[in-house]
CSV table of C-alpha atoms in Angstrom, one decimal:
chain,number,residue,atom,x,y,z
A,1,UNK,CA,34.6,42.6,-54.5
A,2,UNK,CA,35.0,45.8,-56.4
A,3,UNK,CA,38.9,46.1,-56.3
A,4,UNK,CA,39.2,45.7,-52.3
A,5,UNK,CA,41.5,43.2,-50.6
A,6,UNK,CA,41.3,42.5,-47.1
A,7,UNK,CA,44.3,40.5,-45.3
A,8,UNK,CA,44.4,38.4,-43.7
A,9,UNK,CA,41.2,36.7,-44.5
A,10,UNK,CA,41.4,34.5,-41.3
A,11,UNK,CA,43.4,35.2,-38.2
A,12,UNK,CA,43.4,33.4,-34.7
A,13,UNK,CA,45.4,35.3,-31.9
A,14,UNK,CA,45.8,35.2,-28.2
A,15,UNK,CA,44.3,37.9,-25.8
A,16,UNK,CA,47.0,40.8,-25.3
A,17,UNK,CA,48.8,40.5,-28.7
A,18,UNK,CA,48.7,43.4,-31.3
A,19,UNK,CA,46.8,42.6,-34.6
A,20,UNK,CA,46.8,44.6,-37.7
A,21,UNK,CA,44.3,44.2,-40.5
A,22,UNK,CA,44.9,45.6,-43.9
A,23,UNK,CA,42.6,47.2,-46.4
A,24,UNK,CA,43.9,47.6,-50.0
A,25,UNK,CA,41.9,49.3,-52.8
A,26,UNK,CA,42.5,49.9,-56.3
A,27,UNK,CA,39.6,52.2,-57.0
A,28,UNK,CA,41.3,55.5,-55.7
A,29,UNK,CA,38.1,56.1,-53.8
A,30,UNK,CA,38.3,58.9,-51.1
A,31,UNK,CA,36.4,57.2,-48.2
A,32,UNK,CA,37.4,54.1,-46.5
A,33,UNK,CA,35.8,52.4,-43.6
A,34,UNK,CA,36.1,49.7,-41.0
A,35,UNK,CA,33.2,47.8,-39.5
A,36,UNK,CA,32.7,44.8,-37.4
A,37,UNK,CA,29.7,42.5,-37.7
A,38,UNK,CA,28.4,40.4,-34.8
A,39,UNK,CA,25.3,38.4,-34.3
A,40,UNK,CA,22.6,40.6,-33.0
A,41,UNK,CA,24.3,43.8,-33.6
A,42,UNK,CA,24.4,44.0,-37.3
A,43,UNK,CA,27.3,46.0,-38.9
A,44,UNK,CA,28.9,48.7,-36.6
A,45,UNK,CA,31.3,51.4,-37.7
A,46,UNK,CA,34.7,51.3,-36.0
A,47,UNK,CA,36.7,54.1,-37.8
A,48,UNK,CA,36.6,55.5,-41.0
A,49,UNK,CA,38.9,57.9,-43.2
A,50,UNK,CA,38.1,60.7,-45.6
A,51,UNK,CA,41.5,61.1,-46.9
A,52,UNK,CA,45.2,60.5,-46.5
A,53,UNK,CA,45.9,60.9,-42.9
A,54,UNK,CA,42.2,62.1,-42.1
A,55,UNK,CA,40.6,59.6,-40.0
A,56,UNK,CA,37.5,59.8,-37.5
A,57,UNK,CA,35.9,57.5,-34.9
A,58,UNK,CA,32.8,55.5,-35.2
A,59,UNK,CA,30.3,54.0,-33.0
A,60,UNK,CA,32.6,51.2,-31.4
A,61,UNK,CA,36.1,52.8,-31.7
A,62,UNK,CA,37.5,51.9,-28.3
A,63,UNK,CA,40.3,49.4,-28.3
A,64,UNK,CA,41.1,50.1,-32.0
A,65,UNK,CA,43.2,52.6,-33.9
A,66,UNK,CA,43.6,53.2,-37.7
A,67,UNK,CA,46.0,54.7,-40.0
A,68,UNK,CA,45.9,55.7,-43.7
A,69,UNK,CA,49.4,56.7,-45.0
A,70,UNK,CA,48.4,56.2,-48.8
A,71,UNK,CA,45.0,56.5,-50.6
A,72,UNK,CA,44.9,52.7,-51.2
A,73,UNK,CA,45.7,51.5,-47.7
A,74,UNK,CA,43.6,51.7,-44.4
A,75,UNK,CA,44.9,49.8,-41.5
A,76,UNK,CA,43.1,48.7,-38.4
A,77,UNK,CA,45.0,47.9,-35.3
A,78,UNK,CA,44.0,46.0,-32.3
A,79,UNK,CA,46.8,47.3,-29.8
A,80,UNK,CA,46.0,44.5,-27.2
A,81,UNK,CA,43.4,42.0,-28.6
A,82,UNK,CA,40.6,41.0,-26.3
A,83,UNK,CA,38.1,38.2,-26.7
A,84,UNK,CA,35.4,40.7,-27.0
A,85,UNK,CA,37.1,41.8,-30.2
A,86,UNK,CA,36.4,38.3,-31.8
A,87,UNK,CA,34.2,39.3,-34.8
A,88,UNK,CA,34.2,39.3,-38.5
A,89,UNK,CA,35.8,42.8,-39.9
A,90,UNK,CA,34.8,44.4,-43.1
A,91,UNK,CA,36.4,47.2,-44.9
A,92,UNK,CA,34.4,49.4,-47.2
A,93,UNK,CA,35.1,52.1,-49.7
A,94,UNK,CA,33.2,54.9,-51.1
A,95,UNK,CA,33.7,57.4,-53.9
A,96,UNK,CA,31.6,60.2,-52.1
A,97,UNK,CA,30.3,61.1,-48.8
A,98,UNK,CA,27.4,58.9,-47.6
A,99,UNK,CA,27.4,57.4,-51.2
A,100,UNK,CA,27.3,53.7,-52.2
A,101,UNK,CA,29.8,51.7,-50.2
A,102,UNK,CA,31.7,48.8,-51.7
A,103,UNK,CA,32.7,46.0,-49.3
A,104,UNK,CA,35.6,43.7,-49.1
A,105,UNK,CA,35.2,39.9,-48.4
A,106,UNK,CA,35.7,40.3,-44.7
A,107,UNK,CA,38.4,39.1,-42.1
A,108,UNK,CA,37.4,36.6,-39.6
A,109,UNK,CA,39.2,37.1,-36.3
A,110,UNK,CA,39.2,34.8,-33.3
A,111,UNK,CA,41.0,36.1,-30.0
A,112,UNK,CA,41.6,33.1,-27.6
B,1,UNK,CA,20.4,52.4,-30.8
B,2,UNK,CA,20.5,51.6,-34.6
B,3,UNK,CA,19.5,54.4,-36.8
B,4,UNK,CA,17.8,51.7,-39.1
B,5,UNK,CA,15.9,48.8,-37.8
B,6,UNK,CA,14.6,46.1,-40.2
B,7,UNK,CA,11.6,44.2,-39.7
B,8,UNK,CA,11.0,41.2,-39.8
B,9,UNK,CA,14.3,39.8,-38.3
B,10,UNK,CA,13.7,36.5,-40.4
B,11,UNK,CA,11.3,35.7,-43.2
B,12,UNK,CA,10.8,32.3,-44.9
B,13,UNK,CA,8.8,32.0,-48.2
B,14,UNK,CA,8.3,29.8,-51.2
B,15,UNK,CA,10.1,30.5,-54.5
B,16,UNK,CA,7.9,32.5,-56.8
B,17,UNK,CA,6.4,34.4,-53.7
B,18,UNK,CA,6.9,38.1,-53.0
B,19,UNK,CA,9.3,39.2,-50.1
B,20,UNK,CA,8.7,42.6,-48.3
B,21,UNK,CA,11.2,43.9,-45.6
B,22,UNK,CA,10.6,47.1,-43.7
B,23,UNK,CA,13.3,49.7,-42.4
B,24,UNK,CA,12.4,52.3,-39.9
B,25,UNK,CA,14.8,55.0,-39.1
B,26,UNK,CA,14.9,57.9,-36.4
B,27,UNK,CA,16.4,61.1,-37.7
B,28,UNK,CA,16.3,63.0,-40.9
B,29,UNK,CA,18.1,61.5,-43.7
B,30,UNK,CA,19.7,62.4,-47.2
B,31,UNK,CA,19.3,58.8,-48.6
B,32,UNK,CA,18.7,55.4,-47.6
B,33,UNK,CA,20.4,52.5,-49.1
B,34,UNK,CA,19.6,48.7,-49.2
B,35,UNK,CA,22.3,46.1,-49.1
B,36,UNK,CA,22.4,42.2,-49.6
B,37,UNK,CA,24.8,39.8,-48.0
B,38,UNK,CA,25.2,36.1,-48.8
B,39,UNK,CA,26.4,34.0,-46.3
B,40,UNK,CA,30.2,34.5,-45.4
B,41,UNK,CA,30.5,37.4,-48.1
B,42,UNK,CA,30.6,41.1,-47.9
B,43,UNK,CA,27.6,43.1,-48.4
B,44,UNK,CA,26.5,44.2,-51.9
B,45,UNK,CA,24.7,47.3,-52.8
B,46,UNK,CA,21.3,46.9,-54.1
B,47,UNK,CA,19.5,50.4,-54.4
B,48,UNK,CA,19.8,53.8,-53.1
B,49,UNK,CA,16.8,56.2,-52.8
B,50,UNK,CA,17.1,59.8,-52.1
B,51,UNK,CA,15.0,61.6,-49.4
B,52,UNK,CA,12.9,63.6,-52.2
B,53,UNK,CA,12.1,60.3,-54.0
B,54,UNK,CA,9.1,58.1,-52.9
B,55,UNK,CA,9.7,55.0,-55.2
B,56,UNK,CA,12.4,53.4,-57.0
B,57,UNK,CA,12.7,50.2,-59.1
B,58,UNK,CA,15.6,47.9,-60.1
B,59,UNK,CA,14.7,44.8,-61.8
B,60,UNK,CA,12.6,42.6,-59.3
B,61,UNK,CA,13.4,45.1,-56.5
B,62,UNK,CA,11.0,48.0,-55.6
B,63,UNK,CA,12.0,50.2,-52.6
B,64,UNK,CA,9.5,53.0,-51.2
B,65,UNK,CA,10.4,55.7,-48.9
B,66,UNK,CA,8.2,57.5,-46.4
B,67,UNK,CA,10.0,60.5,-44.9
B,68,UNK,CA,6.9,61.5,-42.8
B,69,UNK,CA,6.9,57.9,-41.2
B,70,UNK,CA,10.7,57.6,-41.4
B,71,UNK,CA,10.2,54.1,-43.0
B,72,UNK,CA,11.3,52.2,-46.2
B,73,UNK,CA,10.3,48.9,-47.7
B,74,UNK,CA,12.2,46.5,-49.9
B,75,UNK,CA,10.0,44.3,-52.2
B,76,UNK,CA,11.4,41.5,-54.0
B,77,UNK,CA,9.1,39.9,-56.6
B,78,UNK,CA,8.9,36.6,-57.8
B,79,UNK,CA,11.6,35.4,-55.4
B,80,UNK,CA,14.2,32.7,-56.3
B,81,UNK,CA,16.3,30.3,-54.1
B,82,UNK,CA,19.1,32.5,-55.1
B,83,UNK,CA,17.6,35.4,-53.3
B,84,UNK,CA,18.4,33.7,-50.0
B,85,UNK,CA,20.6,36.1,-48.2
B,86,UNK,CA,20.5,39.0,-45.2
B,87,UNK,CA,19.2,42.4,-46.3
B,88,UNK,CA,20.2,45.4,-44.7
B,89,UNK,CA,19.2,49.1,-44.7
B,90,UNK,CA,21.7,52.0,-44.3
B,91,UNK,CA,20.9,55.6,-43.6
B,92,UNK,CA,23.0,58.6,-43.1
B,93,UNK,CA,21.8,61.0,-40.4
B,94,UNK,CA,21.3,64.2,-42.5
B,95,UNK,CA,23.5,67.1,-41.5
B,96,UNK,CA,25.2,65.2,-38.3
B,97,UNK,CA,26.2,62.2,-40.3
B,98,UNK,CA,29.6,63.1,-41.5
B,99,UNK,CA,30.6,60.5,-44.0
B,100,UNK,CA,29.0,57.7,-42.1
B,101,UNK,CA,26.3,55.4,-42.9
B,102,UNK,CA,24.4,53.3,-40.2
B,103,UNK,CA,23.1,49.9,-40.9
B,104,UNK,CA,20.4,47.9,-39.4
B,105,UNK,CA,20.6,44.6,-38.0
B,106,UNK,CA,19.1,43.0,-41.0
B,107,UNK,CA,16.4,40.6,-42.3
B,108,UNK,CA,17.4,36.9,-43.0
B,109,UNK,CA,15.4,35.9,-45.9
B,110,UNK,CA,15.1,32.3,-46.8
B,111,UNK,CA,13.5,31.4,-50.2
B,112,UNK,CA,12.7,27.7,-50.3
B,113,UNK,CA,12.7,25.9,-53.7
């Protein structure tokens, strides 16, 4: 998976608890992305980063925050998880803007 | 609504047949990409076609782009059971895209041995 590690791979949590997902890359790519994938909705962009400390919202950013303090790490935080955030979350990286994206293996999150 | 929309949603063929999937989009683009996803895995890039290109080949894959119709097609020739996967198109939105791609909902291809 192109030097991208997502952790954890699976997580079950309860409604109202905070959750942080981590994406770590070893490719030194500038752009990093968080997506969620749900049946009937395809892949939807949550947030993305275009450099250290530079982030922007995607299509479905409500309820999510991100941070990027180092080139290699991009964190996605659900401040107070809800059942609607049950999904598979993918991290992706890209060397250039709107270039080829390389995806991690995904994190399956269940919010009960 | 999705920038890219694939058609059909599902396709079932026999090994050795060709598979064609289509993607339509709404705004002007810089490039269009196709990705593949095996069950339970992340997406894998297949091919990128720029807005000034009309056709591109990669092995058994052939991609066409018609910017006047805002559509693209992915042809997989001589399909194999291992081609069973979901296929997604992804587009930027030209000058307004920032650094984002928008993915369609995908076509589920099943190749029967």
